[in-house]
Amino acid sequence: MNISEAAKQSGLPSKTIRYYEDIGIVKPDRAGNGYRSYSDNDVHQLAFVQRARSLGFTIEECKLLLSLYSNDQRASADVKLLALNKIEQIDQKIRELKSLKSTLSNLSKNCHGDQKPDCPILEDLASHRNLK
Amino acid sequence: MNISEAAKQSGLPSKTIRYYEDIGIVKPDRAGNGYRSYSDNDVHQLAFVQRARSLGFTIEECKLLLSLYSNDQRASADVKLLALNKIEQIDQKIRELKSLKSTLSNLSKNCHGDQKPDCPILEDLASHRNLK
DNA sequence: CCTTGACCTTACAGTTACTGGAAGCTTTAT
DNA sequence: ATAAAGCTTCCAGTAACTGTAAGGTCAAGG
């Protein structure tokens, strides 16, 4: 099938599929006219990557997951470790964002938000004290 | 003062300070030898940006905040709106990350994580069902 | 047969916010 | 005098695409 059909079936934009080819993720055959020709297996792999990316795995991790996927000898422990690490990264990011939110909330709470120029948010940004 | 002193005082790497000059954030004077020469006010602005960046504001938002900061006529409402929008963005991101985490946790929970190749995580990635 | 429009190709630039490195001045210290 | 530290500019690389331009190919309609 041509790239637009592969795009439809995998849930990825054609542009992204070409990019994935550039970086060596899925290399389709070529038809006589030079068009890319995708097999069902190609599309399956693309959809796999699409799902893994949407779960927050990086491209490099996706490559690893794909290689594990196509390796009959893999240990599920390898995959699980990757997933648990990813969960830890996500937790870390959530902690950071909560801390940011709390700081910004405190700043906003003290700001009148009116037409007057007096603004504690800017004052905090300008000072070096950390209103945490 | 030279750039390394400005770096020390602002908490930003010299490299970043030069980059900020390129994109028009702080333009220092130049000494006779071509070295950048930072005033206390320059450093103050750099520190302001450093703090705003660490709170999750984009460079564009930092420019806006800086211009509001140096505008005596600003309304604190303008700044507060920016902060509240940022808080909303952070909340959205936290929601997304929590959802990702929950999906990954479910997948991991069902994975033995042993030396056998049987792996529900990979199976889920390969299928199109969404184990949410 | 010709044209139109949809679809395909490659290649290059742009995005965000820096970071690293090379090549080459200037200043400072020994 | 020389070496180290600090400064300069410029170019490339990061992550993961996205946009755009210029042009080849294919199927349908007149």
Coordinates of C-alpha atoms (C1' of nucleotides) in Angstrom, one line a residue:
Chain A
M1 CA 0.0 0.0 0.0
N2 CA 1.0 3.6 -0.5
I3 CA 2.1 5.9 2.3
S4 CA -1.3 7.6 2.8
E5 CA -3.0 4.3 3.4
A6 CA -0.2 3.3 5.8
A7 CA -0.7 6.7 7.5
K8 CA -4.5 6.0 7.9
Q9 CA -3.9 2.5 9.3
S10 CA -1.1 3.4 11.6
G11 CA -2.5 6.7 12.9
L12 CA 0.6 8.6 12.0
P13 CA 1.0 11.5 9.5
S14 CA 2.7 10.6 6.2
K15 CA 5.4 13.1 7.1
T16 CA 6.2 11.3 10.3
I17 CA 6.3 8.0 8.5
R18 CA 8.9 9.3 6.1
Y19 CA 10.8 10.7 9.0
Y20 CA 10.7 7.3 10.8
E21 CA 12.2 5.8 7.6
D22 CA 15.0 8.4 7.7
I23 CA 15.9 7.4 11.2
G24 CA 15.7 3.7 10.4
I25 CA 12.5 2.6 12.2
V26 CA 10.5 1.1 9.3
K27 CA 12.0 0.7 5.8
P28 CA 9.3 0.0 3.2
D29 CA 9.9 -1.5 -0.2
R30 CA 9.7 0.7 -3.2
A31 CA 7.4 0.3 -6.2
G32 CA 8.7 0.7 -9.7
N33 CA 7.6 4.3 -9.8
G34 CA 9.6 5.1 -6.6
Y35 CA 6.6 5.2 -4.3
R36 CA 7.0 3.6 -0.9
S37 CA 5.2 0.4 -0.6
Y38 CA 4.1 -0.7 2.9
S39 CA 3.3 -4.3 4.0
D40 CA 0.8 -5.1 6.7
N41 CA 3.8 -5.9 9.0
D42 CA 5.3 -2.4 8.3
V43 CA 2.1 -0.8 9.3
H44 CA 1.9 -3.0 12.4
Q45 CA 5.3 -1.8 13.4
L46 CA 4.4 1.8 12.7
A47 CA 1.2 1.5 14.9
F48 CA 3.3 -0.1 17.6
V49 CA 5.6 2.9 17.6
Q50 CA 2.7 5.3 17.5
R51 CA 1.3 3.7 20.6
A52 CA 4.6 3.6 22.4
R53 CA 5.3 7.3 21.6
S54 CA 1.9 8.2 22.9
L55 CA 2.8 6.5 26.1
G56 CA 5.8 8.8 26.5
F57 CA 8.6 6.5 25.2
T58 CA 11.3 8.3 23.3
I59 CA 12.2 7.2 19.8
E60 CA 15.3 5.4 21.1
E61 CA 13.2 3.5 23.5
C62 CA 10.7 2.7 20.8
K63 CA 13.5 1.2 18.7
L64 CA 14.5 -0.9 21.7
L65 CA 10.9 -2.0 22.3
L66 CA 10.5 -2.9 18.7
S67 CA 13.7 -5.0 18.8
L68 CA 12.4 -6.7 21.9
Y69 CA 9.1 -7.2 20.3
S70 CA 10.6 -9.0 17.3
N71 CA 12.9 -11.1 19.5
D72 CA 11.4 -14.4 20.5
Q73 CA 14.1 -14.8 23.1
R74 CA 13.4 -11.6 25.0
A75 CA 12.8 -11.6 28.7
S76 CA 9.7 -9.8 29.9
A77 CA 11.8 -8.4 32.7
D78 CA 13.7 -6.2 30.1
V79 CA 10.4 -4.7 29.0
K80 CA 9.1 -4.3 32.4
L81 CA 12.2 -2.5 33.5
L82 CA 11.8 0.0 30.7
A83 CA 8.2 0.6 31.7
L84 CA 9.0 1.0 35.4
N85 CA 11.8 3.5 34.6
K86 CA 9.4 5.5 32.5
I87 CA 6.9 5.5 35.3
E88 CA 9.6 6.9 37.6
Q89 CA 10.4 9.6 35.1
I90 CA 6.8 10.5 34.8
D91 CA 6.5 10.7 38.6
Q92 CA 9.5 13.0 38.8
K93 CA 8.0 15.3 36.1
I94 CA 4.7 15.4 38.0
R95 CA 6.5 16.4 41.2
E96 CA 8.3 19.2 39.4
L97 CA 5.1 20.5 37.8
K98 CA 3.3 20.4 41.1
S99 CA 6.0 22.4 42.7
L100 CA 5.9 25.0 39.9
K101 CA 2.2 25.2 40.2
S102 CA 2.3 25.8 43.9
T103 CA 4.8 28.6 43.5
L104 CA 2.8 30.2 40.7
S105 CA -0.4 29.8 42.7
N106 CA 1.1 31.6 45.7
L107 CA 2.3 34.4 43.5
S108 CA -1.1 34.8 41.9
K109 CA -2.9 34.7 45.1
N110 CA -1.1 37.8 46.2
C111 CA -1.7 39.7 43.0
H112 CA -4.8 41.9 42.9
G113 CA -5.1 41.5 39.2
D114 CA -6.5 45.0 38.7
Q115 CA -5.6 48.0 36.5
K116 CA -3.0 49.2 38.9
P117 CA 0.7 48.6 38.2
D118 CA 1.5 47.2 41.6
C119 CA 2.3 43.5 41.0
P120 CA 3.7 41.0 43.4
I121 CA 4.4 38.5 40.7
L122 CA 6.8 40.8 38.9
E123 CA 8.3 41.8 42.2
D124 CA 9.0 38.2 43.0
L125 CA 10.6 37.6 39.6
A126 CA 12.7 40.6 40.0
S127 CA 13.9 39.7 43.5
H128 CA 16.1 36.8 44.3
R129 CA 14.1 35.5 47.3
N130 CA 12.2 32.4 46.4
L131 CA 8.6 32.6 47.4
K132 CA 8.1 28.9 47.5
Chain B
M1 CA 31.5 43.6 34.2
N2 CA 32.5 40.7 31.9
I3 CA 30.2 37.9 30.9
S4 CA 31.5 35.3 33.4
E5 CA 30.7 37.7 36.3
A6 CA 27.3 38.4 34.8
A7 CA 26.8 34.6 34.6
K8 CA 27.8 34.2 38.3
Q9 CA 25.4 36.9 39.4
S10 CA 22.5 35.9 37.3
G11 CA 22.7 32.2 37.7
L12 CA 22.9 31.6 33.9
P13 CA 25.7 30.0 31.9
S14 CA 27.7 32.4 29.8
K15 CA 26.6 30.4 26.8
T16 CA 23.0 31.1 27.6
I17 CA 23.6 34.8 28.1
R18 CA 25.1 35.1 24.7
Y19 CA 22.2 33.2 23.3
Y20 CA 19.8 35.6 25.1
E21 CA 21.6 38.4 23.4
D22 CA 21.2 36.8 20.0
I23 CA 17.4 36.6 20.5
G24 CA 17.2 40.2 21.8
I25 CA 16.6 39.8 25.5
V26 CA 19.6 41.6 27.0
K27 CA 22.0 43.6 24.8
P28 CA 25.1 44.6 26.8
D29 CA 27.5 47.4 25.9
R30 CA 30.9 46.4 24.4
A31 CA 34.2 47.3 25.8
G32 CA 37.0 48.6 23.6
N33 CA 38.4 45.1 23.2
G34 CA 35.1 43.8 22.0
Y35 CA 34.2 42.1 25.3
R36 CA 30.6 42.3 26.4
S37 CA 30.1 44.7 29.3
Y38 CA 27.2 44.1 31.6
S39 CA 25.6 46.7 33.9
D40 CA 23.9 45.9 37.2
N41 CA 20.6 46.4 35.4
D42 CA 21.5 44.0 32.6
V43 CA 22.3 41.4 35.3
H44 CA 19.1 42.1 37.1
Q45 CA 17.1 41.4 33.9
L46 CA 19.0 38.3 33.2
A47 CA 18.2 37.0 36.7
F48 CA 14.6 38.0 36.2
V49 CA 14.5 35.8 33.1
Q50 CA 16.3 33.0 34.8
R51 CA 13.7 32.9 37.5
A52 CA 10.8 33.2 35.1
R53 CA 12.2 30.3 33.0
S54 CA 12.6 28.2 36.0
L55 CA 8.9 28.8 36.7
G56 CA 8.1 27.3 33.3
F57 CA 7.5 30.5 31.3
T58 CA 8.7 30.2 27.7
I59 CA 11.2 32.7 26.3
E60 CA 8.4 34.6 24.5
E61 CA 6.5 34.9 27.8
C62 CA 9.7 36.1 29.5
K63 CA 10.1 38.8 26.9
L64 CA 6.5 39.8 27.6
L65 CA 7.1 39.7 31.4
L66 CA 10.2 41.8 31.0
S67 CA 8.4 44.4 29.0
L68 CA 5.6 44.5 31.6
Y69 CA 8.2 44.8 34.3
S70 CA 9.8 47.8 32.8
N71 CA 6.5 49.5 32.0
D72 CA 5.2 51.7 34.8
Q73 CA 1.8 51.8 33.3
R74 CA 1.2 48.0 33.2
A75 CA -1.9 46.5 34.9
S76 CA -1.2 43.8 37.3
A77 CA -4.2 42.0 35.7
D78 CA -2.0 41.4 32.6
V79 CA 0.6 39.6 34.6
K80 CA -1.9 37.7 36.6
L81 CA -3.5 36.4 33.5
L82 CA -0.2 35.1 32.2
A83 CA 0.4 33.4 35.5
L84 CA -3.1 31.8 35.6
N85 CA -2.7 30.6 32.0
K86 CA 0.5 29.0 32.9
I87 CA -1.0 27.3 35.9
E88 CA -3.7 25.9 33.6
Q89 CA -1.1 24.6 31.2
I90 CA 0.7 23.0 34.1
D91 CA -2.5 21.4 35.3
Q92 CA -3.2 20.0 31.9
K93 CA 0.3 18.5 31.6
I94 CA -0.1 16.9 35.1
R95 CA -3.4 15.4 34.0
E96 CA -1.8 13.9 30.9
L97 CA 1.1 12.5 32.8
K98 CA -1.1 11.0 35.4
S99 CA -3.1 9.3 32.7
L100 CA 0.1 8.0 31.1
K101 CA 1.3 6.7 34.4
S102 CA -1.9 4.9 35.1
T103 CA -1.8 3.2 31.7
L104 CA 1.8 2.2 32.2
S105 CA 1.2 1.0 35.7
N106 CA -1.6 -1.2 34.6
L107 CA 0.6 -2.7 31.9
S108 CA 3.4 -3.3 34.3
K109 CA 1.2 -4.9 36.9
N110 CA 0.2 -7.6 34.4
C111 CA 3.8 -8.3 33.4
H112 CA 5.6 -11.0 35.2
G113 CA 9.0 -9.4 34.6
D114 CA 10.8 -12.8 34.5
Q115 CA 13.1 -14.5 32.0
K116 CA 10.2 -15.8 29.9
P117 CA 9.4 -14.0 26.6
D118 CA 5.7 -13.7 27.4
C119 CA 5.1 -10.0 27.9
P120 CA 1.7 -8.2 28.2
I121 CA 3.3 -4.8 27.7
L122 CA 4.5 -5.6 24.3
E123 CA 1.3 -7.3 23.4
D124 CA -0.6 -4.2 24.3
L125 CA 1.7 -2.0 22.3
A126 CA 1.2 -4.3 19.4
S127 CA -2.5 -4.4 19.6
H128 CA -4.8 -1.5 19.0
R129 CA -7.0 -1.9 22.0
N130 CA -6.3 0.7 24.6
L131 CA -5.7 -0.7 28.0
K132 CA -6.6 2.5 29.8
Chain C
dC1 C1' -5.1 13.2 -26.2
dC2 C1' -5.1 16.5 -22.7
dT3 C1' -5.8 18.5 -18.5
dT4 C1' -6.8 18.7 -13.7
dG5 C1' -6.3 17.4 -9.2
dA6 C1' -4.8 14.2 -5.9
dC7 C1' -0.9 11.8 -4.4
dC8 C1' 3.9 10.8 -4.5
dT9 C1' 9.0 12.2 -4.3
dT10 C1' 13.2 14.7 -2.3
dA11 C1' 15.5 18.4 0.0
dC12 C1' 15.9 22.1 3.0
dA13 C1' 14.3 25.3 6.6
dG14 C1' 12.0 26.0 11.0
dT15 C1' 10.6 24.8 15.7
dT16 C1' 12.3 25.3 21.3
dA17 C1' 15.9 26.6 24.2
dC18 C1' 19.8 25.9 24.6
dT19 C1' 24.8 23.2 24.5
dG20 C1' 29.3 21.8 22.6
dG21 C1' 33.2 22.6 20.0
dA22 C1' 36.6 24.8 17.0
dA23 C1' 39.6 28.5 15.8
dG24 C1' 41.4 32.5 17.2
dC25 C1' 41.9 37.0 19.9
dT26 C1' 43.1 39.4 24.8
dT27 C1' 44.3 39.5 29.3
dT28 C1' 46.5 38.0 33.4
dA29 C1' 49.9 35.6 36.0
dT30 C1' 54.3 33.5 36.5
Chain D
dA1 C1' 58.2 35.1 27.3
dT2 C1' 54.9 32.0 27.7
dA3 C1' 51.1 29.6 29.4
dA4 C1' 46.5 29.6 31.2
dA5 C1' 42.3 31.6 31.5
dG6 C1' 38.8 34.2 29.5
dC7 C1' 36.8 36.4 25.7
dT8 C1' 35.1 36.4 20.6
dT9 C1' 32.4 34.4 16.5
dC10 C1' 30.4 30.8 14.0
dC11 C1' 28.8 26.3 13.0
dA12 C1' 26.7 22.0 14.4
dG13 C1' 23.8 19.1 17.3
dT14 C1' 19.9 18.0 20.4
dA15 C1' 14.3 15.7 20.1
dA16 C1' 10.9 14.7 17.2
dC17 C1' 8.8 16.3 14.2
dT18 C1' 6.3 20.0 10.8
dG19 C1' 6.1 23.2 6.9
dT20 C1' 7.2 24.4 2.3
dA21 C1' 8.9 24.3 -2.3
dA22 C1' 9.7 22.2 -6.6
dG23 C1' 8.7 18.6 -9.3
dG24 C1' 7.3 13.5 -10.9
dT25 C1' 3.1 10.1 -11.3
dC26 C1' -1.5 8.5 -11.7
dA27 C1' -6.6 8.1 -12.4
dA28 C1' -10.7 10.3 -14.1
dG29 C1' -13.3 13.3 -17.2
dG30 C1' -14.0 15.9 -21.6

